[in-house]
Short mmCIF file of C-alpha atoms in Angstrom, two decimals:
data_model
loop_
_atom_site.label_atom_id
_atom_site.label_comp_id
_atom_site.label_asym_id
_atom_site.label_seq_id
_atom_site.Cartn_x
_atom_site.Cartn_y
_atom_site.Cartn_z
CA UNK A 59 -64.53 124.64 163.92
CA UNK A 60 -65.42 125.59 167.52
CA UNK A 61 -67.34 127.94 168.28
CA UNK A 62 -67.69 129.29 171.71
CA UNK A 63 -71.47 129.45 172.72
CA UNK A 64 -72.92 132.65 174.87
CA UNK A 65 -76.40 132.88 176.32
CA UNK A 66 -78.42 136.19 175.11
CA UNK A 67 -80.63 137.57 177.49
CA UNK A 68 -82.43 139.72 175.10
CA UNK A 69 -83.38 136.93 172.70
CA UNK A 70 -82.91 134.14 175.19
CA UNK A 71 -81.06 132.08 172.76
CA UNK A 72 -77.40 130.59 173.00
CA UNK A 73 -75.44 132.30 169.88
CA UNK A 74 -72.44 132.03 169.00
CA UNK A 75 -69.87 134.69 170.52
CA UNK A 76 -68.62 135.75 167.41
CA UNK A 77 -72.71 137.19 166.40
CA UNK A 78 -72.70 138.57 169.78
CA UNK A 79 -69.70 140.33 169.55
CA UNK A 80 -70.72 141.65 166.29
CA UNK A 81 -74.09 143.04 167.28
CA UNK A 82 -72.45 145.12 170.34
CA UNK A 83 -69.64 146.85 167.84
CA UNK A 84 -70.76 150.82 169.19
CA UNK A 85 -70.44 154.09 166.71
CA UNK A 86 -68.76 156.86 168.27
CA UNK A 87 -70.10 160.26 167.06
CA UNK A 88 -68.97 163.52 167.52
CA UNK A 89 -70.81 166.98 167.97
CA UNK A 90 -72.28 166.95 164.20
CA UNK A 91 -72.71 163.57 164.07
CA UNK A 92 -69.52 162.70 161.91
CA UNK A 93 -68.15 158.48 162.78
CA UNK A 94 -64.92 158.84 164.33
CA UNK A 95 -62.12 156.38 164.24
CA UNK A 96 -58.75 155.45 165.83
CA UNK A 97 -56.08 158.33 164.41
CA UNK A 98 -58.60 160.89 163.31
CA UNK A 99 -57.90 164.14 163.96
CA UNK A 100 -61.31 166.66 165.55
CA UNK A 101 -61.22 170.34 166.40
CA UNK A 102 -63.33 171.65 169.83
CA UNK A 103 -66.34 173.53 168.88
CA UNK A 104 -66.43 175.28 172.31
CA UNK A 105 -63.69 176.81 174.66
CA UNK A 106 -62.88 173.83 177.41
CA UNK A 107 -61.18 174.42 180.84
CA UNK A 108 -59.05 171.50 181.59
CA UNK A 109 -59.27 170.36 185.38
CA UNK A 110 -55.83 169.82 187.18
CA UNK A 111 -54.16 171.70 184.03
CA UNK A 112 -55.13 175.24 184.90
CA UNK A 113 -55.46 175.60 181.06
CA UNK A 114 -58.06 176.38 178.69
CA UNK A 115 -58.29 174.75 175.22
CA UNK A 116 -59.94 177.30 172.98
CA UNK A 117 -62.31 176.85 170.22
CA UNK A 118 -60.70 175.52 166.84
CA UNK A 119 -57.87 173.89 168.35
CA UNK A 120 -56.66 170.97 166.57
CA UNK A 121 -56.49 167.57 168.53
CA UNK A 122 -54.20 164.61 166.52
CA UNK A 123 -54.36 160.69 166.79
CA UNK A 124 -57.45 160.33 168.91
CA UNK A 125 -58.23 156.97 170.23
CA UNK A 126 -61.12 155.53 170.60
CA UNK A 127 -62.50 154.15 173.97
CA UNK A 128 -64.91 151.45 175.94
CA UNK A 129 -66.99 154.26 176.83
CA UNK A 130 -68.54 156.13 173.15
CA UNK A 131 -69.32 159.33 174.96
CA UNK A 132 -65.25 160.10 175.61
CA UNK A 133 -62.35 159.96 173.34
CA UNK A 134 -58.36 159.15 174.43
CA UNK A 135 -56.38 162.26 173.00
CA UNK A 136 -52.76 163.95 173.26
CA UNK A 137 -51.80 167.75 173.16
CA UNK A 138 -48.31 169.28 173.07
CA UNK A 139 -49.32 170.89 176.97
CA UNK A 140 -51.17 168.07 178.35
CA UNK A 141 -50.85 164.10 179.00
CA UNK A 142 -53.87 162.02 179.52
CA UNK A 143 -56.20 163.80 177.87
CA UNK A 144 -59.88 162.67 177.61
CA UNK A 145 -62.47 165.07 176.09
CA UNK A 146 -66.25 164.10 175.30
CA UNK A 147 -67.34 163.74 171.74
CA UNK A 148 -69.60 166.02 172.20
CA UNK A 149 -67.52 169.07 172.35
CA UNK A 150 -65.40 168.05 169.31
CA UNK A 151 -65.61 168.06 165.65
CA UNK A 152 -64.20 165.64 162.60
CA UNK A 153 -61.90 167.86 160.55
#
Protein backbone atom coordinates (compact mmCIF):
# COMPACT_ATOMS: atom_id res chain seq x y z
CA UNK A 1 0.00 0.00 0.00
CA UNK A 2 1.44 3.21 -1.53
CA UNK A 3 0.59 6.08 -0.63
CA UNK A 4 1.45 9.16 -2.52
CA UNK A 5 3.05 11.82 -0.12
CA UNK A 6 2.12 15.80 -0.51
CA UNK A 7 3.80 18.61 1.39
CA UNK A 8 1.18 20.93 3.45
CA UNK A 9 2.05 24.34 3.68
CA UNK A 10 -0.34 25.14 6.37
CA UNK A 11 0.89 22.48 8.79
CA UNK A 12 4.26 22.04 7.16
CA UNK A 13 4.01 18.37 7.29
CA UNK A 14 4.16 15.72 4.35
CA UNK A 15 0.55 13.87 4.52
CA UNK A 16 -0.65 11.64 2.67
CA UNK A 17 -2.75 12.85 -0.51
CA UNK A 18 -5.63 10.98 0.27
CA UNK A 19 -6.01 13.35 4.01
CA UNK A 20 -5.31 16.23 1.87
CA UNK A 21 -7.76 15.62 -0.52
CA UNK A 22 -10.20 14.99 2.13
CA UNK A 23 -9.72 18.16 4.11
CA UNK A 24 -10.25 20.43 0.81
CA UNK A 25 -13.83 18.53 -0.09
CA UNK A 26 -15.89 22.34 -0.32
CA UNK A 27 -19.88 22.68 0.63
CA UNK A 28 -21.76 24.45 -1.87
CA UNK A 29 -24.66 26.48 -0.35
CA UNK A 30 -27.34 28.16 -1.79
CA UNK A 31 -29.26 31.49 -0.88
CA UNK A 32 -30.77 29.95 2.55
CA UNK A 33 -28.03 28.03 3.24
CA UNK A 34 -29.49 24.56 2.07
CA UNK A 35 -26.14 21.80 0.80
CA UNK A 36 -26.62 21.30 -2.74
CA UNK A 37 -25.61 18.31 -4.71
CA UNK A 38 -25.10 16.97 -8.28
CA UNK A 39 -28.96 16.50 -9.79
CA UNK A 40 -30.77 18.69 -7.34
CA UNK A 41 -33.21 20.70 -8.55
CA UNK A 42 -33.27 24.95 -6.98
CA UNK A 43 -35.75 27.66 -7.86
CA UNK A 44 -34.31 31.62 -8.33
CA UNK A 45 -35.35 33.73 -5.51
CA UNK A 46 -34.88 36.91 -7.64
CA UNK A 47 -35.71 37.86 -11.35
CA UNK A 48 -32.17 37.29 -13.40
CA UNK A 49 -31.35 38.84 -16.85
CA UNK A 50 -29.33 36.42 -18.75
CA UNK A 51 -26.35 38.13 -20.76
CA UNK A 52 -26.06 37.12 -24.53
CA UNK A 53 -29.73 35.50 -24.13
CA UNK A 54 -31.75 38.69 -24.17
CA UNK A 55 -33.96 36.76 -21.64
CA UNK A 56 -35.02 37.14 -18.22
CA UNK A 57 -35.49 34.16 -15.83
CA UNK A 58 -38.17 35.22 -13.38
CA UNK A 59 -38.53 34.50 -9.81
CA UNK A 60 -39.77 30.83 -8.96
CA UNK A 61 -38.57 29.29 -11.99
CA UNK A 62 -37.60 25.80 -11.66
CA UNK A 63 -33.94 24.83 -12.68
CA UNK A 64 -33.38 20.63 -13.06
CA UNK A 65 -30.10 18.49 -12.78
CA UNK A 66 -27.72 21.14 -11.55
CA UNK A 67 -24.14 20.28 -11.44
CA UNK A 68 -21.89 21.12 -9.24
CA UNK A 69 -18.59 23.01 -10.04
CA UNK A 70 -14.66 23.80 -9.07
CA UNK A 71 -15.75 27.11 -8.17
CA UNK A 72 -18.68 26.84 -4.89
CA UNK A 73 -20.00 30.28 -5.61
CA UNK A 74 -21.55 29.05 -9.31
CA UNK A 75 -23.55 26.10 -10.26
CA UNK A 76 -23.59 24.21 -14.03
CA UNK A 77 -27.42 24.23 -15.00
CA UNK A 78 -29.75 23.56 -18.19
CA UNK A 79 -33.10 25.32 -19.20
CA UNK A 80 -35.46 24.41 -22.06
CA UNK A 81 -34.35 28.26 -23.72
CA UNK A 82 -30.81 28.33 -22.84
CA UNK A 83 -27.44 26.13 -23.15
CA UNK A 84 -24.58 26.73 -20.88
CA UNK A 85 -26.12 28.01 -18.18
CA UNK A 86 -24.20 29.06 -14.99
CA UNK A 87 -26.09 30.94 -12.22
CA UNK A 88 -24.55 31.81 -8.65
CA UNK A 89 -25.80 30.01 -5.63
CA UNK A 90 -26.65 32.84 -4.29
CA UNK A 91 -29.62 33.72 -6.29
CA UNK A 92 -31.10 30.17 -6.07
CA UNK A 93 -32.97 28.08 -3.72
CA UNK A 94 -33.12 24.03 -2.83
CA UNK A 95 -36.68 22.97 -3.62
Amino acid sequence: MSDEYVYDEESGEWLPASEIAARKTTVVRDAAGNELADGDQVVLVKDLKVKGAGQTLKQGTVIRSIRLTDNPEEIDCRHDMIKGLVLRTEFVRKR
